[in-house]
Tab-separated table of N, CA and C in Angstrom:
chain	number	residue	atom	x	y	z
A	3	UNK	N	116.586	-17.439	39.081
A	3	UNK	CA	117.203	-16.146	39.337
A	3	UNK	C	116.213	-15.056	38.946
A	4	UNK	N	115.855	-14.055	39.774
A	4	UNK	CA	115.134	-12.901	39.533
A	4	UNK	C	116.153	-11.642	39.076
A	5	UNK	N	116.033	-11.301	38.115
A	5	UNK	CA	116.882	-10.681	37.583
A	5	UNK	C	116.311	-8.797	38.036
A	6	UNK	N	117.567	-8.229	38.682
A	6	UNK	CA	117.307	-6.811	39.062
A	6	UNK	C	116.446	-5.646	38.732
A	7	UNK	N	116.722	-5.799	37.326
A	7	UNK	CA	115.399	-4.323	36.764
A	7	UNK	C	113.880	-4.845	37.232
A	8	UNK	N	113.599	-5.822	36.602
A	8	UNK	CA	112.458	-7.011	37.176
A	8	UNK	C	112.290	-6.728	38.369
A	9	UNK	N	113.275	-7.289	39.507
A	9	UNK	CA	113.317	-6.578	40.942
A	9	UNK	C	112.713	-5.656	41.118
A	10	UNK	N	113.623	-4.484	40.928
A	10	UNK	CA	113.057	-3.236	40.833
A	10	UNK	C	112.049	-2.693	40.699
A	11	UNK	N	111.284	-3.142	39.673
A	11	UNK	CA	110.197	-2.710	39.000
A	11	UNK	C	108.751	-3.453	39.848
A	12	UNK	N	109.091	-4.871	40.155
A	12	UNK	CA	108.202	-5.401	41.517
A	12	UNK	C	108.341	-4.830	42.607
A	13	UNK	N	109.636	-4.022	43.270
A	13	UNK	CA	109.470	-3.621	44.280
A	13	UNK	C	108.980	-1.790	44.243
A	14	UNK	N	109.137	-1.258	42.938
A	14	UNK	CA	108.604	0.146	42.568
A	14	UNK	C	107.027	-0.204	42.702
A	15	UNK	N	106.233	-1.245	41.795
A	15	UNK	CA	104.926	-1.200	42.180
A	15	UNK	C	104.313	-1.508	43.460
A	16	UNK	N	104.911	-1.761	44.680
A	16	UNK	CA	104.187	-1.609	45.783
A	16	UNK	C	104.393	0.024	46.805
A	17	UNK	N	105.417	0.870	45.786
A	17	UNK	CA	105.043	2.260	45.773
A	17	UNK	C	103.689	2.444	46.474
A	18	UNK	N	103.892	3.446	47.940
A	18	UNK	CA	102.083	3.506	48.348
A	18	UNK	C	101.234	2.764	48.890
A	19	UNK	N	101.823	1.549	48.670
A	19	UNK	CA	100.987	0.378	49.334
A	19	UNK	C	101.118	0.371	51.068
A	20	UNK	N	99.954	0.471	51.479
A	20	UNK	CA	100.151	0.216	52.951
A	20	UNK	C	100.373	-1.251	53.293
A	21	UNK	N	100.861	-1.159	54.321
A	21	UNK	CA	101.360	-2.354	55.452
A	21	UNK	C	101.273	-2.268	56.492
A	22	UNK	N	100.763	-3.258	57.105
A	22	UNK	CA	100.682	-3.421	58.682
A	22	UNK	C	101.432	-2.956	59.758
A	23	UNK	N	103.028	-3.356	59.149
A	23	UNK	CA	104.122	-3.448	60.120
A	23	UNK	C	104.974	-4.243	58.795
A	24	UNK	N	105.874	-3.903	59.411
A	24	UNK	CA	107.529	-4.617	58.172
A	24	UNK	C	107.169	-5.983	58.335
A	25	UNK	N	107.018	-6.573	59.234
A	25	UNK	CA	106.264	-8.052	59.113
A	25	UNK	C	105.472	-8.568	57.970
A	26	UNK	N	104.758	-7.832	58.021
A	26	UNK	CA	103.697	-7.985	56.621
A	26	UNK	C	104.386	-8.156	55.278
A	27	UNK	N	105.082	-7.048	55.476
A	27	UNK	CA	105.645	-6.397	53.999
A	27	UNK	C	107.413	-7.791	53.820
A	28	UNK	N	107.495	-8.494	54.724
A	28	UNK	CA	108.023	-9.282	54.776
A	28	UNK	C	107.425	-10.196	53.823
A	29	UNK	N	106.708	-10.889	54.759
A	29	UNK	CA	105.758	-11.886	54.242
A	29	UNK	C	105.194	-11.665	52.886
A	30	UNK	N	104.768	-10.587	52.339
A	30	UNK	CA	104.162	-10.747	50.729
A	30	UNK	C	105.539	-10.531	50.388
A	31	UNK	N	106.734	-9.728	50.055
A	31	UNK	CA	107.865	-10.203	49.764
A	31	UNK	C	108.656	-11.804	49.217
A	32	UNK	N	108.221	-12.243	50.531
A	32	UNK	CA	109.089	-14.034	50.557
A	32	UNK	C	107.765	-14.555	49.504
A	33	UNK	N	106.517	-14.420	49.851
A	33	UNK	CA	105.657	-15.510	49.132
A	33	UNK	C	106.022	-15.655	47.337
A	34	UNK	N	105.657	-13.890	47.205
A	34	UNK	CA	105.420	-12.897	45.715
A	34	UNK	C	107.137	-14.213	45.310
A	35	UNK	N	108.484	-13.545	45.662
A	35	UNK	CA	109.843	-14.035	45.788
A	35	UNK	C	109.826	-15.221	45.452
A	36	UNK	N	109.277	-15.862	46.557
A	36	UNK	CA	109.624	-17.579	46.472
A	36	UNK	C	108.542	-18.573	44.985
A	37	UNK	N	107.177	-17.754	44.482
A	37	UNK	CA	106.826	-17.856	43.921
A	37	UNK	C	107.529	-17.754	42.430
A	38	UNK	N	107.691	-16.491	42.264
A	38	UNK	CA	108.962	-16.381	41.007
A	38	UNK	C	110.127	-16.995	40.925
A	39	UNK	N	110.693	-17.268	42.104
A	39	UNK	CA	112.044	-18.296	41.769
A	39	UNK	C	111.903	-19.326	41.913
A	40	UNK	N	110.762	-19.993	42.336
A	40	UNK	CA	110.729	-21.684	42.365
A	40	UNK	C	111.005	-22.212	43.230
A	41	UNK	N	111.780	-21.442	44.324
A	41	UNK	CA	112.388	-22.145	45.504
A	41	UNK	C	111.722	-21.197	46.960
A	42	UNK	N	111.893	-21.876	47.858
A	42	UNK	CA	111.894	-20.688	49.043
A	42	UNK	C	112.635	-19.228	49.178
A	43	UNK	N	112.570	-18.244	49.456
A	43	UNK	CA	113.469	-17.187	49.855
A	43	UNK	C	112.957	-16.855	51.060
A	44	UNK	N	114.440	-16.294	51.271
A	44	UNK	CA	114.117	-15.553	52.597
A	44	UNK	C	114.482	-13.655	52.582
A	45	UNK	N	113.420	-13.569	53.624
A	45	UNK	CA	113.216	-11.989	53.717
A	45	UNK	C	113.388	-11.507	54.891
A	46	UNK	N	114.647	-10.486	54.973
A	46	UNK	CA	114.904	-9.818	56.201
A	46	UNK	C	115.009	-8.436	55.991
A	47	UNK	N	114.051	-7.452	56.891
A	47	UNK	CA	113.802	-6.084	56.093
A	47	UNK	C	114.639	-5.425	57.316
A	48	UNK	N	115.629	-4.225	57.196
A	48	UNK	CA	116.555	-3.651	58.128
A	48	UNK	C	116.212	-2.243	57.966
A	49	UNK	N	115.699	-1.963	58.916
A	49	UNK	CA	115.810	0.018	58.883
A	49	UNK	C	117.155	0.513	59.102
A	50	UNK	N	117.323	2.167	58.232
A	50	UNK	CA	118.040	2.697	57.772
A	50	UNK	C	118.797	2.913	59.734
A	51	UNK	N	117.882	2.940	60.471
A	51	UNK	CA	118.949	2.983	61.628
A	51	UNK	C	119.635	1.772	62.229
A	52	UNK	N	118.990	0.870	61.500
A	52	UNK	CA	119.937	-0.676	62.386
A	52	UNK	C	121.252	-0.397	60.967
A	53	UNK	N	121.101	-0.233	59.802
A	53	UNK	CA	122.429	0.131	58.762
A	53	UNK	C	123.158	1.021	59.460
A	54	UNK	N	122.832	1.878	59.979
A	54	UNK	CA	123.441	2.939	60.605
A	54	UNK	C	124.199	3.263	61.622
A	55	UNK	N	123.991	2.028	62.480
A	55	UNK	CA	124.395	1.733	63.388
A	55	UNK	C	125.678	0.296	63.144
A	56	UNK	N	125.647	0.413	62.085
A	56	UNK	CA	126.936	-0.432	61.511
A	56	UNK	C	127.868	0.442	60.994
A	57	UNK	N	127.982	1.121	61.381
A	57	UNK	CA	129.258	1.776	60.571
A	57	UNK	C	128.639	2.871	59.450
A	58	UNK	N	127.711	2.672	58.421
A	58	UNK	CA	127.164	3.706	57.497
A	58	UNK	C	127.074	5.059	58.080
A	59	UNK	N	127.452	5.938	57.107
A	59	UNK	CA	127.282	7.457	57.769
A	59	UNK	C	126.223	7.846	57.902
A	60	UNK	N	125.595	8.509	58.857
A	60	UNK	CA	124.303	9.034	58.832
A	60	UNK	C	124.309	10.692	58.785
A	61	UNK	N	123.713	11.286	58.357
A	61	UNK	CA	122.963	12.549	58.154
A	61	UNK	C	122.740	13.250	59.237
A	62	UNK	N	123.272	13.988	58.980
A	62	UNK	CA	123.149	15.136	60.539
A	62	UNK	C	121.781	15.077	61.211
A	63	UNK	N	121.679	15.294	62.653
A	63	UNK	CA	120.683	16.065	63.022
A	63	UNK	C	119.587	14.653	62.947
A	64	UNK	N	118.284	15.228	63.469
A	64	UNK	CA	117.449	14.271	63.894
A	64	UNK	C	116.348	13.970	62.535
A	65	UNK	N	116.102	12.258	62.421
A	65	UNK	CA	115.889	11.711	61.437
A	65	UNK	C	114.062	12.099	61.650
A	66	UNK	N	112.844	13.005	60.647
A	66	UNK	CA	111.773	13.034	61.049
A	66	UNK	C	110.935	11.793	60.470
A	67	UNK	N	111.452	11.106	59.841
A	67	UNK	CA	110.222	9.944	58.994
A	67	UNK	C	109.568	9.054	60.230
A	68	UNK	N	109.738	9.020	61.291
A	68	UNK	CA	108.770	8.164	62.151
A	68	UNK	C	107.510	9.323	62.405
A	69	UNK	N	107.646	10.318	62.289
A	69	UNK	CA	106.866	11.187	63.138
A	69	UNK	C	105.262	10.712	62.321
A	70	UNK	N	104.100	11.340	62.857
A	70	UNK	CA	102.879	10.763	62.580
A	70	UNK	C	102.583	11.822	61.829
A	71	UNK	N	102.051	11.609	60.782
A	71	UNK	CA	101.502	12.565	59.804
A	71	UNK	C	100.214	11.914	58.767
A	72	UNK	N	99.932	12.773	58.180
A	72	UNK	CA	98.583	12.651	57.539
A	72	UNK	C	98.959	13.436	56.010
A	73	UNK	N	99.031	12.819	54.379
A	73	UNK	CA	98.943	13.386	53.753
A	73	UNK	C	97.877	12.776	52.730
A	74	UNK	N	96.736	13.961	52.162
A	74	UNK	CA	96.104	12.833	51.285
A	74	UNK	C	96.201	13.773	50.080
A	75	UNK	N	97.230	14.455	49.515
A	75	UNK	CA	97.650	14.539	47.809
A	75	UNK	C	99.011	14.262	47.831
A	76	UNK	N	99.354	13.985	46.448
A	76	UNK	CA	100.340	13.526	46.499
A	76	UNK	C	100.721	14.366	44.711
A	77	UNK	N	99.923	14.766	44.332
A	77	UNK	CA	99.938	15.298	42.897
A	77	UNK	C	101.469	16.319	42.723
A	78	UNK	N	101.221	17.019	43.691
A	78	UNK	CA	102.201	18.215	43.358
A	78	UNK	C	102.560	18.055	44.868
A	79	UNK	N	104.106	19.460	44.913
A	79	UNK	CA	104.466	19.750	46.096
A	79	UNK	C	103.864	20.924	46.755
A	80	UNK	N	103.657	20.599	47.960
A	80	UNK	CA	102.929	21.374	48.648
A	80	UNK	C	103.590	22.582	49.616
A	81	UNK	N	104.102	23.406	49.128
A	81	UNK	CA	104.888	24.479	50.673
A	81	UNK	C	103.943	25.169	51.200
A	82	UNK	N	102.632	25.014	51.342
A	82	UNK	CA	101.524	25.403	52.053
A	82	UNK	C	101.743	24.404	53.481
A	83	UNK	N	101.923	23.727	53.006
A	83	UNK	CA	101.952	22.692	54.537
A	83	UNK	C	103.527	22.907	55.332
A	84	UNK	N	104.382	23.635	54.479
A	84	UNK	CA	105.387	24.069	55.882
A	84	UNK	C	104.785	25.245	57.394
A	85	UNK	N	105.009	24.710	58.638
A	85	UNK	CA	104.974	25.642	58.941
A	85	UNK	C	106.012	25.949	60.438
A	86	UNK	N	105.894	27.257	60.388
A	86	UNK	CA	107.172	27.803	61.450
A	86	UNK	C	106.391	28.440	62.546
A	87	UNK	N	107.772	28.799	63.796
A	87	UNK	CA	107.541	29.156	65.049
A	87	UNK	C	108.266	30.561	65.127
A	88	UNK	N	107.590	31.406	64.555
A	88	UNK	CA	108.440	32.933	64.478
A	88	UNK	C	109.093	33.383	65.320
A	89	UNK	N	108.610	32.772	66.841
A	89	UNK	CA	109.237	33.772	67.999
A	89	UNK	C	110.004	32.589	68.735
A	90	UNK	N	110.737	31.440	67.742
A	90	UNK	CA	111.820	31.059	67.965
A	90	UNK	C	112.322	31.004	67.653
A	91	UNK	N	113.660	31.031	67.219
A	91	UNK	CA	114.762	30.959	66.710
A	91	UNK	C	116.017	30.089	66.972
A	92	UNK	N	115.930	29.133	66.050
A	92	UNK	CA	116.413	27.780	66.133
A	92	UNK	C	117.755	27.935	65.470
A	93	UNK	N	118.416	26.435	65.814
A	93	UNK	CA	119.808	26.203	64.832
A	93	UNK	C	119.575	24.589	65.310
A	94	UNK	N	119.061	24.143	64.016
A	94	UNK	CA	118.999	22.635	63.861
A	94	UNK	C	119.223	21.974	62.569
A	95	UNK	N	119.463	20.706	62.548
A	95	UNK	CA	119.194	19.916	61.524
A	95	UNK	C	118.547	18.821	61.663
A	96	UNK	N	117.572	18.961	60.731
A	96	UNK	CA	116.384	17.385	60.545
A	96	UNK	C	116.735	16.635	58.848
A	97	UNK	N	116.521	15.546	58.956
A	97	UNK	CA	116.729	14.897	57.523
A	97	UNK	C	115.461	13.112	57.685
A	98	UNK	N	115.443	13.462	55.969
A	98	UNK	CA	114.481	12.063	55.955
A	98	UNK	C	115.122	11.439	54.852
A	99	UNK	N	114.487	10.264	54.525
A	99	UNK	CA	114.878	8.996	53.588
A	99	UNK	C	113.448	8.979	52.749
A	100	UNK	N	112.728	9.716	52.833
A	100	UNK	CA	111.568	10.011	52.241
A	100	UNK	C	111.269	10.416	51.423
A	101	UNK	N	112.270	11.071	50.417
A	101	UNK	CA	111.992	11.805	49.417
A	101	UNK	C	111.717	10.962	47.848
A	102	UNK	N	110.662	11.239	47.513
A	102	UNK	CA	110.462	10.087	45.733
A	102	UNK	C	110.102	11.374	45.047
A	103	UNK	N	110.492	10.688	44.064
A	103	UNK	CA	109.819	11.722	42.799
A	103	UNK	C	109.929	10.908	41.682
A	104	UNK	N	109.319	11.407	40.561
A	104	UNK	CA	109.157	10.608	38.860
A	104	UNK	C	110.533	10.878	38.317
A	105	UNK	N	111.154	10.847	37.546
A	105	UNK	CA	112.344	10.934	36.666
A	105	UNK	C	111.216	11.235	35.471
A	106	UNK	N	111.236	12.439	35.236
A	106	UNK	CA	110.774	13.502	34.374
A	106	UNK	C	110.715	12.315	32.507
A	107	UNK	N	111.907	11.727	32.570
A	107	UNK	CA	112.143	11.104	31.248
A	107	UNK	C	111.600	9.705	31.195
A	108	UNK	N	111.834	8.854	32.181
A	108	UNK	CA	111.003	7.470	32.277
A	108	UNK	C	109.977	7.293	33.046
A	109	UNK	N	109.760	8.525	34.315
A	109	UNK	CA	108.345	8.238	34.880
A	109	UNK	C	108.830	7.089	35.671
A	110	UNK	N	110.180	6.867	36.027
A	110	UNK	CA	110.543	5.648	37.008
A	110	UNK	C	110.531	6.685	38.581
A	111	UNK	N	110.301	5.615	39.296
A	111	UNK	CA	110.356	6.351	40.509
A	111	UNK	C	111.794	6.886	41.347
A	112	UNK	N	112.138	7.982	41.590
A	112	UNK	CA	113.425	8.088	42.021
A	112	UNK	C	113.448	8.710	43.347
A	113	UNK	N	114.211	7.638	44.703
A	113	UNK	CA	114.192	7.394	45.800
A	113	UNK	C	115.365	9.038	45.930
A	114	UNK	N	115.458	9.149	47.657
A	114	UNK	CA	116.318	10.092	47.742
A	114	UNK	C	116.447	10.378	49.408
A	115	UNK	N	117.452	10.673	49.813
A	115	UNK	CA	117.295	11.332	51.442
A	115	UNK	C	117.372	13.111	51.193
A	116	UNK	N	117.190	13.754	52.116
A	116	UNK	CA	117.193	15.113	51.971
A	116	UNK	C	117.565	15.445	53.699
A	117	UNK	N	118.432	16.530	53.164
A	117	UNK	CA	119.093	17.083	55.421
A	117	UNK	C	118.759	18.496	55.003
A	118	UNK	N	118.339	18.928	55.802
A	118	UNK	CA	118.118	20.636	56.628
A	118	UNK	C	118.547	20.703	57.454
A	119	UNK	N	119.611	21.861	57.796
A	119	UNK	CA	120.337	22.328	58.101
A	119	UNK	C	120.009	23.870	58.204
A	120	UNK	N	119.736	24.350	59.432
A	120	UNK	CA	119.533	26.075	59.475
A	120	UNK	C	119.193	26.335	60.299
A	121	UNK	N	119.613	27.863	60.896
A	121	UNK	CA	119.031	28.652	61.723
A	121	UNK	C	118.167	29.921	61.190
A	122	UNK	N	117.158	29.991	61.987
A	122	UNK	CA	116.064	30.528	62.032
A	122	UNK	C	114.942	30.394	62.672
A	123	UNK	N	113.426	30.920	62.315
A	123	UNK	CA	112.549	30.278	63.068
A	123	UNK	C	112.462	28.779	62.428
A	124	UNK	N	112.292	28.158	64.142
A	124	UNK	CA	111.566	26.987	64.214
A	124	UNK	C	110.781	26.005	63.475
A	125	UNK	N	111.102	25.431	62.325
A	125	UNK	CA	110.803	24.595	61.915
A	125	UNK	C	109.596	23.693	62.339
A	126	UNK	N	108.513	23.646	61.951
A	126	UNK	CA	107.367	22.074	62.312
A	126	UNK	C	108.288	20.952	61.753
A	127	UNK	N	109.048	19.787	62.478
A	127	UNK	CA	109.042	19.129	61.867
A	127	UNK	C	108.180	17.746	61.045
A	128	UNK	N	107.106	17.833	61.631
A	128	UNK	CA	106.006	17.307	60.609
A	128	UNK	C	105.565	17.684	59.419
A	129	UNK	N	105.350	19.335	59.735
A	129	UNK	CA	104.831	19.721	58.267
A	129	UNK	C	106.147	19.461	57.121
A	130	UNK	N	107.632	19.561	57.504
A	130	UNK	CA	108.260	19.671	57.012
A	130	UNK	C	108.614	18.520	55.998
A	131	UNK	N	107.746	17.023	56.751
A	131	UNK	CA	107.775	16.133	56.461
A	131	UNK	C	106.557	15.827	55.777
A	132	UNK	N	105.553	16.076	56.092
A	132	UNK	CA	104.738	16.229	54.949
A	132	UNK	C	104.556	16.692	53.594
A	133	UNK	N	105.500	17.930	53.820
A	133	UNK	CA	105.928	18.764	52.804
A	133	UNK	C	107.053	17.791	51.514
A	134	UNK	N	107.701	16.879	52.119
A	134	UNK	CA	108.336	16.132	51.942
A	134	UNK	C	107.740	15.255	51.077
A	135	UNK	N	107.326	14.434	51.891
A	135	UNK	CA	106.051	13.789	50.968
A	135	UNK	C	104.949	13.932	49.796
A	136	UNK	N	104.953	15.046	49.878
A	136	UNK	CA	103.845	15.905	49.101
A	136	UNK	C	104.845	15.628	47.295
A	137	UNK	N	106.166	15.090	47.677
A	137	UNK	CA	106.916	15.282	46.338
A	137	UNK	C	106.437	13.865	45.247
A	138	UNK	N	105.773	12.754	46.523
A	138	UNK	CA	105.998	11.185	45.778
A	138	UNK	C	104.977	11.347	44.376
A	139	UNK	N	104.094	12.400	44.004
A	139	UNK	CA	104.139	11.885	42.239
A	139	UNK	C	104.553	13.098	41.661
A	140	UNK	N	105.193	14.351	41.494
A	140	UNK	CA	105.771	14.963	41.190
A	140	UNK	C	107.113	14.330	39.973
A	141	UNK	N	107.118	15.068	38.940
A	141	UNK	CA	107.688	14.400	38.181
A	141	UNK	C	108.953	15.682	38.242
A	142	UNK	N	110.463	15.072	38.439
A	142	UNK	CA	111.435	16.359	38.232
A	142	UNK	C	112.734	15.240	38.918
A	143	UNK	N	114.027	15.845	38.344
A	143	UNK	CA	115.044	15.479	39.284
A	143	UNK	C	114.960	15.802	40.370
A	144	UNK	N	115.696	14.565	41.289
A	144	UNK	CA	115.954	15.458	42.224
A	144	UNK	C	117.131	16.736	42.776
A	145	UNK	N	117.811	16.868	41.667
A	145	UNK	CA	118.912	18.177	41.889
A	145	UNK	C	117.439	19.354	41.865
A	146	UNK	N	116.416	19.277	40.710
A	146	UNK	CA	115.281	19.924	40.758
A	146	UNK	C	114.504	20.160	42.347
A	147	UNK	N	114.183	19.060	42.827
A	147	UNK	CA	113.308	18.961	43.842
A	147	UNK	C	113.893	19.512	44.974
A	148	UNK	N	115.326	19.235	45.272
A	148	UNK	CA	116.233	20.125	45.793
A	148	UNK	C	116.553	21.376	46.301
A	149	UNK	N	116.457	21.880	44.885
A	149	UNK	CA	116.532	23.252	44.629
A	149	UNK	C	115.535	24.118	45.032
A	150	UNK	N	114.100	23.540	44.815
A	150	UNK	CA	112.609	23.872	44.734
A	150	UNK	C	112.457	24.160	46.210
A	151	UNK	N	112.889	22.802	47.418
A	151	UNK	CA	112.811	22.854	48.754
A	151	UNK	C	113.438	24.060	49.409
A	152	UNK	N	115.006	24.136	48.785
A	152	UNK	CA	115.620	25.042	49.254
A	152	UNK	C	114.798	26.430	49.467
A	153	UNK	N	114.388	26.673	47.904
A	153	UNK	CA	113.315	27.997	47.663
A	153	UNK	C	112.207	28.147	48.701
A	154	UNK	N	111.674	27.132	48.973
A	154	UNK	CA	110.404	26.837	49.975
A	154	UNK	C	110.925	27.371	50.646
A	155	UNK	N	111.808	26.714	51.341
A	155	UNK	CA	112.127	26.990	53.067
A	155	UNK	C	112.641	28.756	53.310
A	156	UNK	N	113.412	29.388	52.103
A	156	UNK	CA	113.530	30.188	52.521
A	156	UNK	C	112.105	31.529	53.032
């Protein structure tokens, strides 16, 4: 039996780690898995839209984490990298499953989704998602990180 915090804490350190394709990230999964428990396991990895498509509620508005982006800090948050379309004026909502940050007190990593919701100008939704990203070593709650975005965007 692999006991949960343990879990956890194996699946927090591949934090960052690139992968091929969920295939991959399969495969070192079952090996790493089947190694620690002694027996075979099996590994089946499900995106948040095949859950979603079961019944789970989803989040308004259109999901940006597939979009292609490029971030190389990760130290702090960045609202330099939002950017807008002044001479449009939108009414949308975008949301991701992307959001990490430190837990200020253990330095554990703490997962999160985040939705935007607003009218105004036009939103990038890349940068917005970059911007997003820009949170994974940032150390703060996220009611903090939250709050901080909100401030950004306005």
């Amino acid at each position: 039996i692999i006991e949960s915090k343990s879990f956890k804490l194996y699946l927090n350190s591949l934090n960052q780690t690139p992968f091929a394709d969920t295939a991959s990230l399969e495969a070192t999964l079952r090996q790493d898995l089947s190694a620690a428990a002694g027996k075979a396991v099996g590994v089946r990895i499900r995106s948040l839209k095949d859950v979603e498509r079961e019944g789970i509620v989803a989040l308004p508005g259109t999901c940006i984490d597939d979009l292609d982006i490029s971030v190389d800090s990760y130290a702090h948050p960045r609202p330099e990298l939002l950017r807008c379309d002044a001479s449009r004026i939108v009414e949308q909502s975008l949301h991701s499953h992307l959001l990490k940050s430190n837990c200020p007190v253990t330095s554990q990593p703490d997962w999160g989704s985040v939705a935007v919701e607003y009218r105004g100008a036009a939103l990038d939704p890349a940068s917005l998602l970059a911007y997003i990203v820009s949170f994974r070593q940032h150390s703060d709650f996220h009611e903090q990180c939250v709050e901080r975005i909100f401030l950004d965007l306005q």
